[in-house]
Amino acid sequence: ESGPALLQSIRGVLRHDRDLVNKGERAFVSSVRAYREHRCEQVFKLAELDLAGLATGFGLLRLPFMRELLEAGAKAVKRQLVLPGFEPDDTDPRQVKFRDPAREKARVEREAREAEEARAGRDH
């Protein structure tokens, strides 16, 4: 497959599995931070790392909020990061469900509880 077709294929899988979305984001964040914190700074220069390309390679739907991306020129627009060279997916990652029904039920209940607590906090 060509690059764009492969990316769409990967994202097609991610659109239906929140666990994979979460793992991909964690792997991306870990990779960037490991690169930044590597002892051999002369070789591993974060400023020279193609973060948009790396995020695309991980198949991310959206960029996670992280200092390294902001320092690389990412801008926050409508509650998401925009970085030149990275094309976010139209899918809202918050709407992606877990394939495991028990995990999805727990997530929905937790989000409802958090929303209720936030409303209660605003009312006081």
N, CA, C and O atoms as CSV, one atom per row, in Angstrom:
chain,resi,resn,atom,element,x,y,z
A,1,GLU,N,N,0.835,-1.186,0.000
A,1,GLU,CA,C,0.000,0.000,0.000
A,1,GLU,C,C,0.877,1.246,0.000
A,1,GLU,O,O,2.014,1.225,0.473
A,2,SER,N,N,0.329,2.328,-0.538
A,2,SER,CA,C,1.057,3.592,-0.509
A,2,SER,C,C,0.935,4.201,0.884
A,2,SER,O,O,0.105,3.776,1.687
A,3,GLY,N,N,1.773,5.203,1.163
A,3,GLY,CA,C,1.777,5.828,2.483
A,3,GLY,C,C,0.412,6.331,2.931
A,3,GLY,O,O,-0.047,5.943,4.006
A,4,PRO,N,N,-0.266,7.188,2.141
A,4,PRO,CA,C,-1.581,7.690,2.563
A,4,PRO,C,C,-2.626,6.588,2.726
A,4,PRO,O,O,-3.451,6.642,3.638
A,5,ALA,N,N,-2.592,5.592,1.846
A,5,ALA,CA,C,-3.559,4.497,1.958
A,5,ALA,C,C,-3.295,3.670,3.209
A,5,ALA,O,O,-4.229,3.242,3.887
A,6,LEU,N,N,-2.021,3.448,3.510
A,6,LEU,CA,C,-1.671,2.693,4.716
A,6,LEU,C,C,-2.091,3.459,5.969
A,6,LEU,O,O,-2.621,2.870,6.911
A,7,LEU,N,N,-1.856,4.770,5.979
A,7,LEU,CA,C,-2.265,5.589,7.125
A,7,LEU,C,C,-3.773,5.503,7.326
A,7,LEU,O,O,-4.237,5.358,8.457
A,8,GLN,N,N,-4.538,5.589,6.253
A,8,GLN,CA,C,-5.991,5.495,6.385
A,8,GLN,C,C,-6.424,4.120,6.865
A,8,GLN,O,O,-7.402,3.995,7.602
A,9,SER,N,N,-5.703,3.095,6.451
A,9,SER,CA,C,-6.001,1.742,6.915
A,9,SER,C,C,-5.746,1.612,8.416
A,9,SER,O,O,-6.560,1.046,9.146
A,10,ILE,N,N,-4.613,2.141,8.865
A,10,ILE,CA,C,-4.283,2.111,10.294
A,10,ILE,C,C,-5.312,2.906,11.089
A,10,ILE,O,O,-5.814,2.443,12.113
A,11,ARG,N,N,-5.616,4.092,10.611
A,11,ARG,CA,C,-6.598,4.924,11.319
A,11,ARG,C,C,-7.981,4.287,11.308
A,11,ARG,O,O,-8.752,4.465,12.251
A,12,GLY,N,N,-8.300,3.549,10.253
A,12,GLY,CA,C,-9.580,2.842,10.206
A,12,GLY,C,C,-9.713,1.844,11.342
A,12,GLY,O,O,-10.791,1.686,11.914
A,13,VAL,N,N,-8.626,1.176,11.665
A,13,VAL,CA,C,-8.617,0.233,12.798
A,13,VAL,C,C,-8.735,1.017,14.106
A,13,VAL,O,O,-9.498,0.637,14.995
A,14,LEU,N,N,-7.981,2.107,14.219
A,14,LEU,CA,C,-7.979,2.894,15.456
A,14,LEU,C,C,-9.342,3.510,15.762
A,14,LEU,O,O,-9.705,3.663,16.929
A,15,ARG,N,N,-10.086,3.858,14.736
A,15,ARG,CA,C,-11.402,4.489,14.945
A,15,ARG,C,C,-12.381,3.591,15.704
A,15,ARG,O,O,-13.422,4.048,16.175
A,16,HIS,N,N,-12.033,2.314,15.813
A,16,HIS,CA,C,-12.940,1.360,16.456
A,16,HIS,C,C,-12.341,0.677,17.674
A,16,HIS,O,O,-12.883,-0.317,18.157
A,17,ASP,N,N,-11.217,1.206,18.180
A,17,ASP,CA,C,-10.576,0.542,19.317
A,17,ASP,C,C,-9.822,1.566,20.174
A,17,ASP,O,O,-8.672,1.903,19.891
A,18,ARG,N,N,-10.483,2.048,21.212
A,18,ARG,CA,C,-9.903,3.066,22.092
A,18,ARG,C,C,-8.610,2.579,22.754
A,18,ARG,O,O,-7.704,3.376,22.998
A,19,ASP,N,N,-8.523,1.307,23.038
A,19,ASP,CA,C,-7.317,0.778,23.663
A,19,ASP,C,C,-6.109,1.003,22.747
A,19,ASP,O,O,-5.039,1.383,23.222
A,20,LEU,N,N,-6.270,0.771,21.447
A,20,LEU,CA,C,-5.174,1.012,20.506
A,20,LEU,C,C,-4.855,2.501,20.384
A,20,LEU,O,O,-3.690,2.875,20.248
A,21,VAL,N,N,-5.881,3.353,20.433
A,21,VAL,CA,C,-5.654,4.799,20.402
A,21,VAL,C,C,-4.801,5.205,21.605
A,21,VAL,O,O,-3.816,5.928,21.459
A,22,ASN,N,N,-5.184,4.740,22.784
A,22,ASN,CA,C,-4.442,5.078,24.006
A,22,ASN,C,C,-3.007,4.553,23.959
A,22,ASN,O,O,-2.072,5.260,24.335
A,23,LYS,N,N,-2.835,3.327,23.502
A,23,LYS,CA,C,-1.488,2.741,23.427
A,23,LYS,C,C,-0.622,3.490,22.424
A,23,LYS,O,O,0.561,3.715,22.678
A,24,GLY,N,N,-1.193,3.878,21.295
A,24,GLY,CA,C,-0.443,4.633,20.297
A,24,GLY,C,C,0.007,5.981,20.827
A,24,GLY,O,O,1.144,6.397,20.604
A,25,GLU,N,N,-0.891,6.666,21.533
A,25,GLU,CA,C,-0.530,7.960,22.118
A,25,GLU,C,C,0.565,7.807,23.173
A,25,GLU,O,O,1.506,8.599,23.216
A,26,ARG,N,N,0.439,6.790,24.018
A,26,ARG,CA,C,1.464,6.567,25.046
A,26,ARG,C,C,2.811,6.227,24.410
A,26,ARG,O,O,3.853,6.689,24.874
A,27,ALA,N,N,2.789,5.426,23.356
A,27,ALA,CA,C,4.034,5.055,22.680
A,27,ALA,C,C,4.682,6.290,22.039
A,27,ALA,O,O,5.902,6.447,22.090
A,28,PHE,N,N,3.872,7.155,21.443
A,28,PHE,CA,C,4.399,8.377,20.834
A,28,PHE,C,C,5.028,9.271,21.900
A,28,PHE,O,O,6.155,9.738,21.738
A,29,VAL,N,N,4.304,9.506,22.978
A,29,VAL,CA,C,4.808,10.353,24.064
A,29,VAL,C,C,6.100,9.761,24.634
A,29,VAL,O,O,7.069,10.486,24.859
A,30,SER,N,N,6.115,8.463,24.865
A,30,SER,CA,C,7.315,7.814,25.407
A,30,SER,C,C,8.501,7.951,24.457
A,30,SER,O,O,9.627,8.189,24.893
A,31,SER,N,N,8.249,7.803,23.170
A,31,SER,CA,C,9.326,7.916,22.180
A,31,SER,C,C,9.916,9.314,22.164
A,31,SER,O,O,11.136,9.480,22.158
A,32,VAL,N,N,9.050,10.323,22.156
A,32,VAL,CA,C,9.520,11.708,22.128
A,32,VAL,C,C,10.299,12.026,23.399
A,32,VAL,O,O,11.363,12.643,23.343
A,33,ARG,N,N,9.772,11.608,24.530
A,33,ARG,CA,C,10.457,11.906,25.797
A,33,ARG,C,C,11.782,11.155,25.910
A,33,ARG,O,O,12.752,11.703,26.433
A,34,ALA,N,N,11.843,9.922,25.435
A,34,ALA,CA,C,13.095,9.172,25.453
A,34,ALA,C,C,14.121,9.853,24.551
A,34,ALA,O,O,15.301,9.927,24.892
A,35,TYR,N,N,13.676,10.340,23.423
A,35,TYR,CA,C,14.578,11.051,22.508
A,35,TYR,C,C,15.106,12.311,23.174
A,35,TYR,O,O,16.298,12.608,23.100
A,36,ARG,N,N,14.207,13.056,23.830
A,36,ARG,CA,C,14.593,14.300,24.500
A,36,ARG,C,C,15.572,14.048,25.639
A,36,ARG,O,O,16.507,14.825,25.831
A,37,GLU,N,N,15.372,12.982,26.388
A,37,GLU,CA,C,16.158,12.729,27.597
A,37,GLU,C,C,17.396,11.875,27.357
A,37,GLU,O,O,18.127,11.575,28.302
A,38,HIS,N,N,17.645,11.479,26.113
A,38,HIS,CA,C,18.804,10.638,25.821
A,38,HIS,C,C,20.099,11.365,26.164
A,38,HIS,O,O,20.219,12.571,25.949
A,39,ARG,N,N,21.042,10.644,26.685
A,39,ARG,CA,C,22.315,11.240,27.121
A,39,ARG,C,C,23.151,11.763,25.959
A,39,ARG,O,O,23.941,12.690,26.137
A,40,CYS,N,N,22.992,11.196,24.798
A,40,CYS,CA,C,23.803,11.585,23.645
A,40,CYS,C,C,23.097,12.708,22.876
A,40,CYS,O,O,22.594,12.498,21.772
A,41,GLU,N,N,23.068,13.892,23.472
A,41,GLU,CA,C,22.331,15.028,22.925
A,41,GLU,C,C,22.862,15.496,21.572
A,41,GLU,O,O,22.132,16.122,20.804
A,42,GLN,N,N,24.124,15.198,21.277
A,42,GLN,CA,C,24.695,15.628,20.011
A,42,GLN,C,C,24.103,14.833,18.844
A,42,GLN,O,O,24.014,15.338,17.725
A,43,VAL,N,N,23.708,13.610,19.109
A,43,VAL,CA,C,23.135,12.758,18.072
A,43,VAL,C,C,21.610,12.850,18.084
A,43,VAL,O,O,20.991,12.970,17.026
A,44,PHE,N,N,21.008,12.797,19.255
A,44,PHE,CA,C,19.561,12.799,19.401
A,44,PHE,C,C,19.079,14.215,19.712
A,44,PHE,O,O,18.837,14.558,20.869
A,45,LYS,N,N,18.947,15.017,18.683
A,45,LYS,CA,C,18.532,16.407,18.842
A,45,LYS,C,C,17.024,16.507,18.599
A,45,LYS,O,O,16.545,16.337,17.478
A,46,LEU,N,N,16.305,16.782,19.656
A,46,LEU,CA,C,14.852,16.852,19.551
A,46,LEU,C,C,14.419,17.898,18.535
A,46,LEU,O,O,13.426,17.697,17.836
A,47,ALA,N,N,15.138,19.006,18.440
A,47,ALA,CA,C,14.776,20.065,17.501
A,47,ALA,C,C,14.845,19.585,16.051
A,47,ALA,O,O,14.205,20.166,15.175
A,48,GLU,N,N,15.616,18.530,15.794
A,48,GLU,CA,C,15.754,18.016,14.434
A,48,GLU,C,C,14.838,16.832,14.148
A,48,GLU,O,O,14.797,16.342,13.019
A,49,LEU,N,N,14.109,16.371,15.147
A,49,LEU,CA,C,13.206,15.236,14.980
A,49,LEU,C,C,11.929,15.702,14.285
A,49,LEU,O,O,11.337,16.709,14.675
A,50,ASP,N,N,11.512,14.980,13.271
A,50,ASP,CA,C,10.276,15.292,12.551
A,50,ASP,C,C,9.096,14.773,13.390
A,50,ASP,O,O,8.642,13.642,13.214
A,51,LEU,N,N,8.621,15.610,14.290
A,51,LEU,CA,C,7.543,15.194,15.196
A,51,LEU,C,C,6.243,14.927,14.456
A,51,LEU,O,O,5.506,14.006,14.809
A,52,ALA,N,N,5.954,15.724,13.433
A,52,ALA,CA,C,4.731,15.501,12.649
A,52,ALA,C,C,4.818,14.154,11.928
A,52,ALA,O,O,3.848,13.396,11.896
A,53,GLY,N,N,5.969,13.868,11.359
A,53,GLY,CA,C,6.163,12.586,10.684
A,53,GLY,C,C,6.107,11.421,11.646
A,53,GLY,O,O,5.556,10.368,11.325
A,54,LEU,N,N,6.676,11.606,12.832
A,54,LEU,CA,C,6.638,10.558,13.847
A,54,LEU,C,C,5.204,10.289,14.286
A,54,LEU,O,O,4.795,9.135,14.411
A,55,ALA,N,N,4.443,11.350,14.520
A,55,ALA,CA,C,3.038,11.196,14.921
A,55,ALA,C,C,2.241,10.500,13.821
A,55,ALA,O,O,1.393,9.653,14.105
A,56,THR,N,N,2.511,10.852,12.578
A,56,THR,CA,C,1.838,10.201,11.456
A,56,THR,C,C,2.223,8.732,11.399
A,56,THR,O,O,1.378,7.872,11.152
A,57,GLY,N,N,3.495,8.448,11.626
A,57,GLY,CA,C,3.960,7.064,11.624
A,57,GLY,C,C,3.301,6.211,12.698
A,57,GLY,O,O,3.111,5.009,12.512
A,58,PHE,N,N,2.955,6.827,13.813
A,58,PHE,CA,C,2.252,6.113,14.879
A,58,PHE,C,C,0.756,5.993,14.574
A,58,PHE,O,O,0.023,5.320,15.299
A,59,GLY,N,N,0.309,6.648,13.502
A,59,GLY,CA,C,-1.099,6.579,13.133
A,59,GLY,C,C,-2.013,7.362,14.044
A,59,GLY,O,O,-3.209,7.079,14.104
A,60,LEU,N,N,-1.479,8.345,14.759
A,60,LEU,CA,C,-2.290,9.083,15.726
A,60,LEU,C,C,-3.465,9.766,15.042
A,60,LEU,O,O,-3.337,10.289,13.935
A,61,LEU,N,N,-4.621,9.755,15.720
A,61,LEU,CA,C,-5.791,10.464,15.215
A,61,LEU,C,C,-5.632,11.961,15.444
A,61,LEU,O,O,-5.962,12.773,14.579
A,62,ARG,N,N,-5.123,12.314,16.613
A,62,ARG,CA,C,-4.852,13.706,16.990
A,62,ARG,C,C,-3.549,13.730,17.770
A,62,ARG,O,O,-3.094,12.705,18.277
A,63,LEU,N,N,-2.958,14.906,17.858
A,63,LEU,CA,C,-1.731,15.057,18.632
A,63,LEU,C,C,-2.056,15.173,20.116
A,63,LEU,O,O,-2.982,15.895,20.486
A,64,PRO,N,N,-1.314,14.478,20.968
A,64,PRO,CA,C,-1.525,14.654,22.408
A,64,PRO,C,C,-0.934,15.992,22.854
A,64,PRO,O,O,0.029,16.475,22.258
A,65,PHE,N,N,-1.502,16.583,23.887
A,65,PHE,CA,C,-0.947,17.825,24.425
A,65,PHE,C,C,0.320,17.481,25.190
A,65,PHE,O,O,0.293,16.733,26.167
A,66,MET,N,N,1.420,18.039,24.729
A,66,MET,CA,C,2.691,17.838,25.419
A,66,MET,C,C,3.620,19.004,25.117
A,66,MET,O,O,3.597,19.584,24.031
A,67,ARG,N,N,4.426,19.324,26.100
A,67,ARG,CA,C,5.317,20.477,26.017
A,67,ARG,C,C,6.224,20.420,24.790
A,67,ARG,O,O,6.449,21.437,24.133
A,68,GLU,N,N,6.736,19.249,24.485
A,68,GLU,CA,C,7.669,19.110,23.361
A,68,GLU,C,C,7.031,19.542,22.042
A,68,GLU,O,O,7.701,20.132,21.195
A,69,LEU,N,N,5.758,19.255,21.866
A,69,LEU,CA,C,5.074,19.660,20.632
A,69,LEU,C,C,4.865,21.169,20.599
A,69,LEU,O,O,5.010,21.798,19.551
A,70,LEU,N,N,4.526,21.743,21.740
A,70,LEU,CA,C,4.360,23.197,21.807
A,70,LEU,C,C,5.681,23.899,21.529
A,70,LEU,O,O,5.714,24.918,20.839
A,71,GLU,N,N,6.770,23.353,22.065
A,71,GLU,CA,C,8.093,23.934,21.820
A,71,GLU,C,C,8.516,23.790,20.363
A,71,GLU,O,O,9.334,24.566,19.870
A,72,ALA,N,N,7.958,22.795,19.675
A,72,ALA,CA,C,8.289,22.563,18.265
A,72,ALA,C,C,7.413,23.405,17.332
A,72,ALA,O,O,7.542,23.321,16.111
A,73,GLY,N,N,6.527,24.212,17.910
A,73,GLY,CA,C,5.717,25.106,17.093
A,73,GLY,C,C,4.258,24.730,16.963
A,73,GLY,O,O,3.523,25.380,16.220
A,74,ALA,N,N,3.817,23.699,17.665
A,74,ALA,CA,C,2.400,23.339,17.619
A,74,ALA,C,C,1.577,24.435,18.296
A,74,ALA,O,O,2.023,25.056,19.261
A,75,LYS,N,N,0.391,24.657,17.782
A,75,LYS,CA,C,-0.527,25.659,18.332
A,75,LYS,C,C,-1.811,24.966,18.770
A,75,LYS,O,O,-2.271,24.022,18.126
A,76,ALA,N,N,-2.380,25.442,19.866
A,76,ALA,CA,C,-3.661,24.918,20.334
A,76,ALA,C,C,-4.774,25.652,19.597
A,76,ALA,O,O,-4.891,26.875,19.683
A,77,VAL,N,N,-5.589,24.891,18.871
A,77,VAL,CA,C,-6.710,25.437,18.122
A,77,VAL,C,C,-7.923,24.560,18.389
A,77,VAL,O,O,-7.908,23.363,18.103
A,78,LYS,N,N,-8.968,25.157,18.933
A,78,LYS,CA,C,-10.215,24.426,19.217
A,78,LYS,C,C,-9.955,23.137,19.994
A,78,LYS,O,O,-10.418,22.060,19.617
A,79,ARG,N,N,-9.206,23.272,21.085
A,79,ARG,CA,C,-8.945,22.174,22.014
A,79,ARG,C,C,-8.144,21.023,21.414
A,79,ARG,O,O,-8.241,19.890,21.886
A,80,GLN,N,N,-7.352,21.303,20.374
A,80,GLN,CA,C,-6.437,20.292,19.858
A,80,GLN,C,C,-5.185,20.969,19.340
A,80,GLN,O,O,-5.205,22.145,18.976
A,81,LEU,N,N,-4.099,20.220,19.310
A,81,LEU,CA,C,-2.841,20.769,18.817
A,81,LEU,C,C,-2.768,20.644,17.302
A,81,LEU,O,O,-3.165,19.636,16.716
A,82,VAL,N,N,-2.248,21.699,16.691
A,82,VAL,CA,C,-2.034,21.721,15.246
A,82,VAL,C,C,-0.542,21.914,15.022
A,82,VAL,O,O,0.054,22.868,15.524
A,83,LEU,N,N,0.052,21.008,14.272
A,83,LEU,CA,C,1.478,21.064,13.974
A,83,LEU,C,C,1.644,20.926,12.467
A,83,LEU,O,O,1.143,19.967,11.881
A,84,PRO,N,N,2.338,21.866,11.829
A,84,PRO,CA,C,2.548,21.754,10.382
A,84,PRO,C,C,3.129,20.386,10.014
A,84,PRO,O,O,4.087,19.918,10.630
A,85,GLY,N,N,2.538,19.764,9.014
A,85,GLY,CA,C,2.990,18.456,8.560
A,85,GLY,C,C,2.188,17.296,9.119
A,85,GLY,O,O,2.305,16.171,8.633
A,86,PHE,N,N,1.376,17.554,10.133
A,86,PHE,CA,C,0.525,16.496,10.696
A,86,PHE,C,C,-0.919,16.792,10.340
A,86,PHE,O,O,-1.437,17.870,10.630
A,87,GLU,N,N,-1.558,15.827,9.711
A,87,GLU,CA,C,-2.966,15.963,9.320
A,87,GLU,C,C,-3.819,15.134,10.276
A,87,GLU,O,O,-3.821,13.906,10.195
A,88,PRO,N,N,-4.551,15.802,11.189
A,88,PRO,CA,C,-5.370,15.026,12.132
A,88,PRO,C,C,-6.528,14.346,11.422
A,88,PRO,O,O,-6.974,14.785,10.362
A,89,ASP,N,N,-6.999,13.279,12.019
A,89,ASP,CA,C,-8.156,12.558,11.500
A,89,ASP,C,C,-9.424,13.306,11.899
A,89,ASP,O,O,-9.439,14.018,12.903
A,90,ASP,N,N,-10.464,13.147,11.128
A,90,ASP,CA,C,-11.743,13.803,11.437
A,90,ASP,C,C,-12.431,13.194,12.645
A,90,ASP,O,O,-13.320,13.814,13.229
A,91,THR,N,N,-12.031,11.994,13.026
A,91,THR,CA,C,-12.651,11.304,14.153
A,91,THR,C,C,-12.270,11.982,15.462
A,91,THR,O,O,-11.102,12.285,15.704
A,92,ASP,N,N,-13.273,12.216,16.302
A,92,ASP,CA,C,-13.017,12.744,17.640
A,92,ASP,C,C,-12.595,11.564,18.521
A,92,ASP,O,O,-13.408,10.681,18.793
A,93,PRO,N,N,-11.340,11.537,18.970
A,93,PRO,CA,C,-10.873,10.384,19.758
A,93,PRO,C,C,-11.719,10.119,21.000
A,93,PRO,O,O,-11.772,8.988,21.484
A,94,ARG,N,N,-12.381,11.153,21.521
A,94,ARG,CA,C,-13.217,10.949,22.711
A,94,ARG,C,C,-14.439,10.093,22.393
A,94,ARG,O,O,-15.065,9.548,23.302
A,95,GLN,N,N,-14.787,9.970,21.113
A,95,GLN,CA,C,-15.945,9.178,20.716
A,95,GLN,C,C,-15.584,7.727,20.377
A,95,GLN,O,O,-16.469,6.902,20.153
A,96,VAL,N,N,-14.296,7.422,20.341
A,96,VAL,CA,C,-13.862,6.050,20.044
A,96,VAL,C,C,-14.118,5.183,21.273
A,96,VAL,O,O,-13.735,5.533,22.390
A,97,LYS,N,N,-14.764,4.059,21.050
A,97,LYS,CA,C,-15.133,3.180,22.156
A,97,LYS,C,C,-14.125,2.058,22.335
A,97,LYS,O,O,-13.426,1.673,21.398
A,98,PHE,N,N,-14.061,1.536,23.563
A,98,PHE,CA,C,-13.281,0.330,23.826
A,98,PHE,C,C,-14.000,-0.843,23.173
A,98,PHE,O,O,-15.230,-0.884,23.147
A,99,ARG,N,N,-13.249,-1.778,22.654
A,99,ARG,CA,C,-13.868,-2.981,22.080
A,99,ARG,C,C,-14.410,-3.877,23.186
A,99,ARG,O,O,-15.377,-4.611,22.983
A,100,ASP,N,N,-13.785,-3.814,24.350
A,100,ASP,CA,C,-14.221,-4.605,25.497
A,100,ASP,C,C,-15.418,-3.897,26.135
A,100,ASP,O,O,-15.267,-2.785,26.642
A,101,PRO,N,N,-16.603,-4.516,26.121
A,101,PRO,CA,C,-17.805,-3.865,26.657
A,101,PRO,C,C,-17.678,-3.451,28.124
A,101,PRO,O,O,-18.220,-2.418,28.518
A,102,ALA,N,N,-16.981,-4.228,28.926
A,102,ALA,CA,C,-16.833,-3.890,30.352
A,102,ALA,C,C,-15.997,-2.622,30.511
A,102,ALA,O,O,-16.334,-1.755,31.318
A,103,ARG,N,N,-14.919,-2.509,29.754
A,103,ARG,CA,C,-14.083,-1.300,29.829
A,103,ARG,C,C,-14.842,-0.085,29.309
A,103,ARG,O,O,-14.706,1.011,29.854
A,104,GLU,N,N,-15.632,-0.268,28.268
A,104,GLU,CA,C,-16.399,0.852,27.718
A,104,GLU,C,C,-17.455,1.315,28.716
A,104,GLU,O,O,-17.655,2.516,28.902
A,105,LYS,N,N,-18.125,0.367,29.353
A,105,LYS,CA,C,-19.129,0.721,30.351
A,105,LYS,C,C,-18.480,1.495,31.496
A,105,LYS,O,O,-19.024,2.502,31.949
A,106,ALA,N,N,-17.326,1.034,31.965
A,106,ALA,CA,C,-16.617,1.717,33.055
A,106,ALA,C,C,-16.194,3.126,32.625
A,106,ALA,O,O,-16.274,4.063,33.420
A,107,ARG,N,N,-15.745,3.283,31.376
A,107,ARG,CA,C,-15.335,4.602,30.872
A,107,ARG,C,C,-16.527,5.559,30.831
A,107,ARG,O,O,-16.422,6.706,31.263
A,108,VAL,N,N,-17.648,5.089,30.315
A,108,VAL,CA,C,-18.841,5.929,30.220
A,108,VAL,C,C,-19.311,6.336,31.612
A,108,VAL,O,O,-19.677,7.490,31.833
A,109,GLU,N,N,-19.302,5.399,32.543
A,109,GLU,CA,C,-19.718,5.710,33.918
A,109,GLU,C,C,-18.767,6.715,34.561
A,109,GLU,O,O,-19.210,7.640,35.242
A,110,ARG,N,N,-17.456,6.539,34.350
A,110,ARG,CA,C,-16.467,7.466,34.911
A,110,ARG,C,C,-16.648,8.866,34.321
A,110,ARG,O,O,-16.600,9.854,35.053
A,111,GLU,N,N,-16.854,8.959,33.021
A,111,GLU,CA,C,-17.047,10.269,32.393
A,111,GLU,C,C,-18.321,10.940,32.881
A,111,GLU,O,O,-18.346,12.154,33.082
A,112,ALA,N,N,-19.379,10.158,33.072
A,112,ALA,CA,C,-20.633,10.722,33.591
A,112,ALA,C,C,-20.436,11.226,35.017
A,112,ALA,O,O,-20.935,12.293,35.375
A,113,ARG,N,N,-19.710,10.462,35.829
A,113,ARG,CA,C,-19.432,10.857,37.208
A,113,ARG,C,C,-18.594,12.141,37.238
A,113,ARG,O,O,-18.873,13.049,38.021
A,114,GLU,N,N,-17.572,12.210,36.387
A,114,GLU,CA,C,-16.722,13.401,36.325
A,114,GLU,C,C,-17.511,14.625,35.852
A,114,GLU,O,O,-17.302,15.731,36.350
A,115,ALA,N,N,-18.410,14.427,34.898
A,115,ALA,CA,C,-19.234,15.535,34.417
A,115,ALA,C,C,-20.165,16.024,35.520
A,115,ALA,O,O,-20.378,17.227,35.674
A,116,GLU,N,N,-20.709,15.099,36.275
A,116,GLU,CA,C,-21.598,15.459,37.382
A,116,GLU,C,C,-20.830,16.213,38.462
A,116,GLU,O,O,-21.329,17.199,39.004
A,117,GLU,N,N,-19.627,15.760,38.776
A,117,GLU,CA,C,-18.803,16.443,39.772
A,117,GLU,C,C,-18.420,17.844,39.304
A,117,GLU,O,O,-18.366,18.776,40.106
A,118,ALA,N,N,-18.157,17.990,38.016
A,118,ALA,CA,C,-17.812,19.305,37.474
A,118,ALA,C,C,-19.017,20.240,37.555
A,118,ALA,O,O,-18.873,21.415,37.893
A,119,ARG,N,N,-20.204,19.717,37.246
A,119,ARG,CA,C,-21.420,20.548,37.364
A,119,ARG,C,C,-21.665,20.935,38.805
A,119,ARG,O,O,-22.025,22.075,39.098
A,120,ALA,N,N,-21.468,19.976,39.713
A,120,ALA,CA,C,-21.681,20.258,41.136
A,120,ALA,C,C,-20.674,21.299,41.623
A,120,ALA,O,O,-21.021,22.148,42.445
A,121,GLY,N,N,-19.460,21.251,41.141
A,121,GLY,CA,C,-18.439,22.219,41.528
A,121,GLY,C,C,-18.761,23.613,41.035
A,121,GLY,O,O,-18.463,24.592,41.719
A,122,ARG,N,N,-19.371,23.726,39.849
A,122,ARG,CA,C,-19.737,25.044,39.316
A,122,ARG,C,C,-20.930,25.652,40.055
A,122,ARG,O,O,-21.071,26.872,40.131
A,123,ASP,N,N,-21.785,24.782,40.599
A,123,ASP,CA,C,-22.996,25.253,41.284
A,123,ASP,C,C,-22.689,25.798,42.677
A,123,ASP,O,O,-23.522,26.484,43.268
A,124,HIS,N,N,-21.510,25.502,43.204
A,124,HIS,CA,C,-21.181,25.959,44.566
A,124,HIS,C,C,-20.490,27.279,44.544
A,124,HIS,O,O,-20.142,27.811,45.597
